[in-house]
Structure formats: structure tokens, C-alpha cells
Amino acid sequence: MTPSSPINPSGGKGVRSPLPGLGQAFRQLAPTGLSLLIFLIFLLLLFLYSICTQYIQPDQFAVKQVDVVVPLLTGVAGIHTNIYDTGIQWRLPGCEKFLIFPKSVRAVTLHSKGRANETPEKFVRFEDAAHIQTSDGFFINLDVSILYRVIDPYKVVHDFGAGELYEQNGIVFQAEPTLKSTMGTLHPEDFFDATRRVAKQDEARDKFNEFLIPHGLQVEHVLIRYPQYHEAVQARIEARNIQEQTKQKNMEEAKLAEALGALKEVEKQGEANLSIKLMEGSNYVTRLTAQMDSYRRKKASEANRVIALAEAEKQRMVNDAYQGAGADRLVGLQWAKVLSGLDTIVLESGGPNGFNPLDLDTLMKKLKVNQTQKKPE
């Protein structure tokens, strides 16, 4: 008797798989024997590595907490003092865990918007504004940012707790009392004085650190801004500020007038000194000019005397030359030049006073010219 085949509603034949070769292909590719064993061991090691290690990021460090003690694998129960830095760290799953803390600066911001109206941020925590009573009894809402960092995670988790507890217990709970003890000593108008405000910010930071540094936290800066007063206080502050500014303005104007007076005095003194110097310069020029004229006249007189002596010597030498040999001929030549310009001369040619141009001896006697005596040969 042959077995009956499954009934197929469509045609009475057996149902065929839509992927007839998928199972057969998987059976051919699946490892068997030693390969399967190695593959399973690799998966097991990968699983153990993933659950037994934890990566601590570059901006983090951590301490280890042991919940279940396993001999030879874990230490004593509780939080260990070792600090684990950036990298892959080993832990026993279910028995140990890392408490991670940030290395970077974080901020707790107290402002009027409050924590309910702010979106959470990675490095900033928002809280309600600080409500502080000033030294003269008025209340003020103050926006404050407290910038801090974790310096010892073991002390932090031991004294304040992990997660958000250290920030709540170490910063938020201490913020308002510390700010009241420091900022509360100011008057309302002092918050607008940068020097006093910054001094109180530094004082608040130091007071925070007196309490927090032994517990593993350190405040870097305390920054205050946007003081909000009652309207009456605000009006009084504005009136006082106007009064102070008017007083300061008058003082500065007095200083300006004094400085302008000193400037005018200096200008007058400078003008007087300039006049003196100009007069001294003019006198010096006059003196040098007189000296120059005296020197010029002296030298001109000496030159004139030398020229006169030279002219006299020249005349003497000329006269001596006329007295020398051949002077009579030279006189005759000069006389001939004089007479050459005459067209007609009527002279007495006879008698004792007669003029005979050819008689040189008589002519020279009449002209009173001494004849040069001829040297004996």
C-alpha cells in the first residue's frame, strides 16, 4: 500500500518551497567540524570582550565600583581609589562597573527662566535664579553662572555621590548660601560697579573652593549678570546713579578747566620763551652782521691802501721810465700823436719865441722836459 501524498487544494499535488536552493546552499556554506568550533570560539571571545570592557572617552575619567566580590578577579566591595583614564578598561560584568566623570569645565547656571524652560545641554545645568538680600534689606534676583571641574573623581563620588548627585550636593546646594554671604554685602547700586562686582565674584569663587576642593571639585569662575530689582529700588538706584554721574561729571569738568588753565599757562610761557629766543637770535644776527661789516670795511681799507700804494708805485715806475734812456723820443712820439689831430697850426716860426717843431732841443726846453744825458760809449 503506497503512502498518500499531502492534499493540495489547488491541484492535489505536494507544495514546493519558493526558494528550493536556499537551504541546500546554507548547508554547503555552513562550517562543520573544526571550522565550526573555531567560529563558535571567536563569537564567544567577541561576546566576552564586549561585556567585559568599557571604553572611557578622551574627555572622561572614572573610578571602579565593586558590587559583587569574586575572589582573584575583583577587589574588595565598594569604590576603589584607582582613577582610570581614557582608553579601554576591563571590568567583570555584573560584579564591577565604572563611575564616569567629565574632565572638561561644566557650568551650573542660575537664571530667571528657570530649569523648566530650558532645554538640557551636555555641559550646562540650569536652575532658578539666586534670590539674594542686599546689605540695605532689598531683595534681588541674580543670574549666576558657576564654572567648575572635577579634579578628583574618587573624592567626589565618596563625598557627594555619582551621576547628578555630586553636582546637586556640591554646587547647587552650596550656591545660594555662598552667594548670599558674598554678594549680600553689596548695595544694590554696587552691582553696576565693575570693580566691586568682580571683587565679589572672586570672593565667591574662593569661598566655593574652600569647601569644594577637599571634596574633589574646583570652581574656575563665578560670573554674575542681569540683576533684577523691585521697581522702587530700581528708580532709587537710577536716581542715585544720575546723582553720582552728575557729581563725577562736575569733578571731571573742574579737572578739565584746571587742565585748560594749566595748558594756557604753558602756552603763555612758551610764547614768552619763543619771544626771548627770537630776540636773542635777532641780536645774534645783528652782532654777526656788524662784525661782518667791520671785517669787510677793514679788509676793503687794507685792499684800497694796497691798491693806492701799487698805483703810486706804478706811477713812480712810469715816471722813472720817462726819465730813462729814450724818454725824449717817447715824448716826441706822444707829442706827435697830439699834433696829429690838428689840421692847421699857426705859430711864430722865427725869433726867440718861435716854434719850430723840428728843433727838439728848443721844444723840450719850452716844455720843461729834462733831456737825458747820453751815457758815454
XYZ file of C-alpha atoms in Angstrom:
377
model
C 0.000 0.000 0.000
C 1.572 3.292 -1.055
C 1.556 6.267 1.298
C -0.802 9.037 0.404
C 0.680 12.407 -0.516
C -0.445 15.657 1.104
C -3.598 17.062 -0.345
C -3.054 20.213 -2.419
C -6.201 22.265 -2.624
C -5.248 23.700 -5.985
C -4.400 20.574 -7.833
C -3.932 17.706 -5.415
C -0.045 17.735 -5.734
C 2.632 18.434 -2.985
C 3.583 22.062 -2.055
C 7.013 23.169 -3.376
C 9.247 25.701 -1.437
C 9.561 29.157 -3.064
C 13.385 29.016 -2.524
C 14.259 25.399 -3.081
C 18.028 26.026 -3.217
C 18.415 28.319 -0.166
C 18.537 25.591 2.461
C 20.870 23.477 0.393
C 23.197 26.454 -0.198
C 23.244 27.273 3.507
C 24.095 23.665 4.397
C 27.001 23.802 1.941
C 28.401 27.126 3.248
C 27.890 26.485 6.981
C 31.192 25.446 8.711
C 31.427 21.972 10.090
C 33.876 20.188 12.265
C 36.963 22.166 13.312
C 35.924 25.292 11.394
C 32.633 25.407 13.244
C 34.438 25.085 16.574
C 36.820 27.956 15.778
C 33.924 30.127 14.625
C 31.987 29.479 17.838
C 35.073 30.213 19.959
C 35.568 33.524 18.092
C 31.954 34.506 18.705
C 32.331 33.631 22.366
C 35.506 35.719 22.726
C 33.892 38.633 20.919
C 30.909 38.456 23.251
C 33.126 38.263 26.327
C 35.200 41.232 25.103
C 32.093 43.317 24.534
C 30.671 42.700 28.020
C 33.981 42.690 29.921
C 35.396 46.001 28.593
C 34.299 49.590 28.640
C 35.742 52.471 26.622
C 36.398 55.699 28.541
C 36.320 58.654 26.175
C 39.092 61.291 25.914
C 37.105 63.861 27.905
C 36.364 61.454 30.768
C 37.923 59.602 33.656
C 36.395 57.090 36.041
C 36.593 55.119 39.268
C 35.579 51.489 39.687
C 32.811 50.284 41.962
C 32.720 46.599 43.013
C 29.237 45.317 43.840
C 29.880 41.547 43.987
C 33.182 40.207 45.259
C 34.728 37.408 43.173
C 37.968 36.032 44.623
C 41.056 36.584 42.468
C 39.010 38.608 39.938
C 37.703 41.613 41.859
C 38.907 43.558 44.812
C 37.007 44.343 47.953
C 33.469 45.629 47.690
C 32.957 49.352 47.376
C 34.548 52.180 45.445
C 38.249 51.822 44.630
C 40.669 54.732 44.777
C 42.289 53.992 41.410
C 41.451 56.552 38.712
C 41.017 55.157 35.206
C 41.935 57.463 32.356
C 40.978 57.448 28.671
C 41.106 54.058 26.951
C 39.638 50.527 27.070
C 39.315 49.301 30.660
C 38.465 45.808 31.884
C 35.599 45.012 34.225
C 33.744 41.915 35.365
C 30.137 42.179 34.173
C 27.535 42.062 36.897
C 30.218 42.496 39.553
C 32.033 45.717 38.638
C 31.086 48.999 36.998
C 32.747 52.295 36.175
C 31.543 55.619 37.539
C 32.446 58.106 34.820
C 33.072 61.833 35.342
C 33.854 64.597 32.819
C 37.276 66.243 32.701
C 36.117 69.441 30.975
C 34.648 72.543 32.567
C 30.942 72.339 33.286
C 28.509 75.101 34.250
C 25.632 75.482 36.639
C 23.556 78.466 35.517
C 21.077 80.134 37.848
C 18.794 82.475 35.941
C 15.272 83.831 35.854
C 13.993 81.481 33.141
C 14.439 78.541 35.472
C 15.265 74.950 34.694
C 11.755 74.135 33.434
C 12.016 76.500 30.460
C 15.465 75.427 29.249
C 16.429 72.549 27.003
C 19.009 70.300 28.665
C 22.580 70.715 27.456
C 25.613 68.496 27.769
C 27.839 70.824 29.741
C 25.296 73.205 31.358
C 22.775 72.672 34.109
C 20.021 75.244 34.588
C 18.496 76.236 37.921
C 16.314 79.062 39.215
C 17.865 82.483 39.722
C 19.558 83.280 43.031
C 17.334 85.279 45.398
C 19.647 87.458 47.483
C 19.006 90.107 50.114
C 21.416 93.041 49.876
C 23.012 94.826 52.818
C 20.300 97.503 52.958
C 17.425 94.987 53.097
C 16.321 94.892 49.463
C 15.938 91.624 47.556
C 17.458 90.964 44.178
C 17.193 88.159 41.641
C 20.618 87.484 40.221
C 21.694 85.433 37.206
C 24.832 83.469 38.052
C 26.997 81.020 36.104
C 29.292 78.791 38.167
C 32.023 77.186 36.064
C 33.603 74.166 37.744
C 35.502 70.956 37.016
C 36.066 67.572 38.685
C 39.650 67.230 39.946
C 39.369 64.013 41.987
C 36.533 61.633 40.989
C 37.104 59.317 43.974
C 36.561 62.125 46.497
C 33.574 63.365 44.521
C 31.772 60.027 44.430
C 32.755 59.247 48.022
C 31.566 62.597 49.448
C 28.748 63.670 47.108
C 27.772 60.632 45.050
C 27.802 59.736 41.361
C 25.530 60.665 38.480
C 23.947 64.081 39.117
C 24.299 63.869 42.886
C 27.749 65.460 43.021
C 26.526 68.458 41.028
C 23.389 68.766 43.132
C 25.079 68.322 46.510
C 28.359 70.075 45.722
C 27.306 73.049 43.571
C 23.552 73.673 43.590
C 23.013 73.290 47.342
C 26.015 75.486 48.123
C 25.333 78.163 45.502
C 22.707 80.322 47.182
C 24.240 80.352 50.719
C 27.648 81.201 49.284
C 26.253 83.918 47.049
C 24.245 85.400 49.918
C 27.303 85.569 52.161
C 29.352 87.349 49.485
C 27.011 89.254 47.181
C 24.673 90.121 50.067
C 27.239 92.580 51.443
C 26.836 94.822 48.405
C 24.401 97.687 47.987
C 22.003 97.470 45.018
C 23.931 100.064 43.033
C 27.229 98.253 43.670
C 26.232 95.588 41.167
C 26.752 98.199 38.447
C 30.269 98.949 39.691
C 32.563 96.614 37.750
C 35.406 96.789 40.279
C 33.283 95.827 43.296
C 31.291 93.255 41.352
C 34.380 91.453 40.059
C 35.945 91.515 43.541
C 32.841 89.812 44.956
C 32.842 87.264 42.139
C 36.407 86.311 43.035
C 35.482 86.184 46.715
C 32.550 83.849 45.962
C 34.840 81.611 43.873
C 37.376 81.391 46.703
C 34.652 80.581 49.215
C 33.299 77.832 46.946
C 36.789 76.345 46.643
C 37.362 76.377 50.403
C 34.522 73.905 50.660
C 34.760 72.019 47.346
C 38.475 71.382 46.743
C 38.792 68.948 49.717
C 35.856 67.060 48.164
C 37.316 66.817 44.652
C 35.641 69.762 42.898
C 37.080 73.135 41.904
C 35.243 76.281 40.784
C 37.031 78.141 37.994
C 34.833 81.246 37.746
C 31.704 82.773 39.243
C 30.009 85.129 36.772
C 27.041 87.283 37.768
C 24.834 89.350 35.466
C 21.363 90.832 34.954
C 20.484 91.973 38.496
C 16.696 92.405 38.812
C 15.284 94.715 41.496
C 11.894 95.910 42.603
C 10.697 98.929 40.613
C 11.069 101.272 43.593
C 14.612 100.078 44.189
C 15.361 100.402 40.507
C 14.103 104.009 40.493
C 16.174 104.819 43.562
C 19.268 103.263 42.021
C 18.759 105.201 38.806
C 18.328 108.465 40.736
C 21.447 107.753 42.781
C 23.382 106.814 39.670
C 22.314 110.053 37.998
C 23.412 111.965 41.092
C 26.747 110.165 41.178
C 27.238 110.674 37.469
C 26.429 114.385 37.807
C 28.899 114.676 40.654
C 31.501 112.818 38.666
C 30.750 115.000 35.648
C 31.267 118.174 37.685
C 34.529 116.812 39.078
C 35.744 115.940 35.614
C 34.724 119.351 34.289
C 36.639 121.010 37.141
C 39.661 118.884 36.299
C 39.226 119.820 32.645
C 39.072 123.545 33.482
C 42.167 123.201 35.647
C 43.956 121.356 32.873
C 42.919 124.007 30.318
C 44.219 126.742 32.633
C 47.499 124.924 33.024
C 47.611 124.481 29.256
C 47.091 128.210 28.671
C 49.800 128.998 31.220
C 52.142 126.661 29.437
C 51.222 128.270 26.109
C 51.942 131.749 27.511
C 55.220 130.588 28.956
C 56.083 129.006 25.631
C 55.230 132.184 23.738
C 57.379 134.227 26.139
C 60.257 131.807 25.745
C 59.779 131.952 21.966
C 59.920 135.770 22.008
C 63.081 135.669 24.110
C 64.697 133.174 21.807
C 63.684 135.176 18.715
C 65.136 138.333 20.287
C 68.323 136.505 21.168
C 68.516 135.222 17.603
C 67.926 138.708 16.192
C 70.619 140.165 18.437
C 72.977 137.411 17.438
C 72.323 138.110 13.734
C 72.797 141.850 14.287
C 76.050 141.248 16.123
C 77.338 138.918 13.430
C 76.256 141.418 10.729
C 78.145 144.238 12.485
C 81.192 142.054 12.837
C 80.928 141.106 9.183
C 80.618 144.770 8.092
C 83.557 145.774 10.289
C 85.632 142.958 8.897
C 84.609 143.835 5.336
C 85.439 147.551 5.818
C 88.754 146.668 7.418
C 89.707 144.363 4.609
C 88.426 146.857 1.983
C 90.531 149.624 3.582
C 93.588 147.385 3.590
C 92.917 146.473 -0.052
C 92.448 150.129 -1.025
C 95.674 151.014 0.718
C 97.479 148.221 -1.099
C 95.923 149.355 -4.408
C 96.863 153.004 -3.748
C 100.423 152.003 -2.917
C 100.514 149.861 -6.043
C 99.145 152.744 -8.128
C 101.723 155.116 -6.618
C 104.450 152.598 -7.221
C 103.167 152.179 -10.756
C 103.210 155.935 -11.286
C 106.661 156.160 -9.813
C 107.863 153.401 -12.044
C 106.221 155.104 -15.048
C 107.876 158.407 -14.103
C 111.179 156.657 -13.694
C 110.662 155.084 -17.059
C 110.059 158.522 -18.604
C 113.343 159.698 -17.065
C 115.348 156.873 -18.595
C 117.058 156.410 -21.949
C 114.840 157.074 -24.937
C 112.369 159.161 -22.907
C 112.835 162.151 -25.203
C 111.873 160.106 -28.168
C 108.852 158.753 -26.322
C 107.816 162.349 -25.515
C 108.309 163.256 -29.103
C 106.109 160.369 -30.198
C 103.422 161.371 -27.725
C 103.719 164.982 -28.911
C 103.428 163.811 -32.457
C 100.261 161.974 -31.553
C 98.906 165.172 -30.052
C 99.740 167.223 -33.051
C 98.456 164.599 -35.487
C 94.906 165.589 -34.823
C 95.371 169.208 -35.868
C 94.683 170.341 -39.369
C 96.331 173.792 -39.230
C 98.570 175.431 -36.618
C 99.740 178.998 -36.977
C 102.818 179.599 -34.890
C 105.603 182.083 -34.861
C 108.432 180.367 -36.527
C 111.149 182.989 -36.095
C 112.609 184.945 -33.252
C 113.419 183.827 -29.765
C 109.896 182.598 -29.078
C 109.394 180.987 -32.404
C 108.063 177.432 -32.638
C 109.976 175.061 -34.738
C 108.781 171.514 -34.439
C 111.934 170.269 -35.955
C 114.056 171.877 -33.250
C 113.629 169.296 -30.497
C 116.048 170.901 -28.077
C 114.256 174.235 -28.073
C 110.867 172.481 -27.952
C 111.859 170.385 -24.929
C 113.154 173.441 -23.129
C 109.853 175.183 -23.667
C 108.063 172.094 -22.383
C 110.485 171.965 -19.486
C 111.445 168.390 -20.213
C 114.887 167.452 -18.997
C 116.964 165.858 -21.655
C 118.501 162.589 -20.766
C 122.184 162.721 -20.805
C 123.761 160.278 -23.136
C 125.966 157.790 -21.459
C 129.479 157.707 -22.785
C 130.082 154.814 -25.035
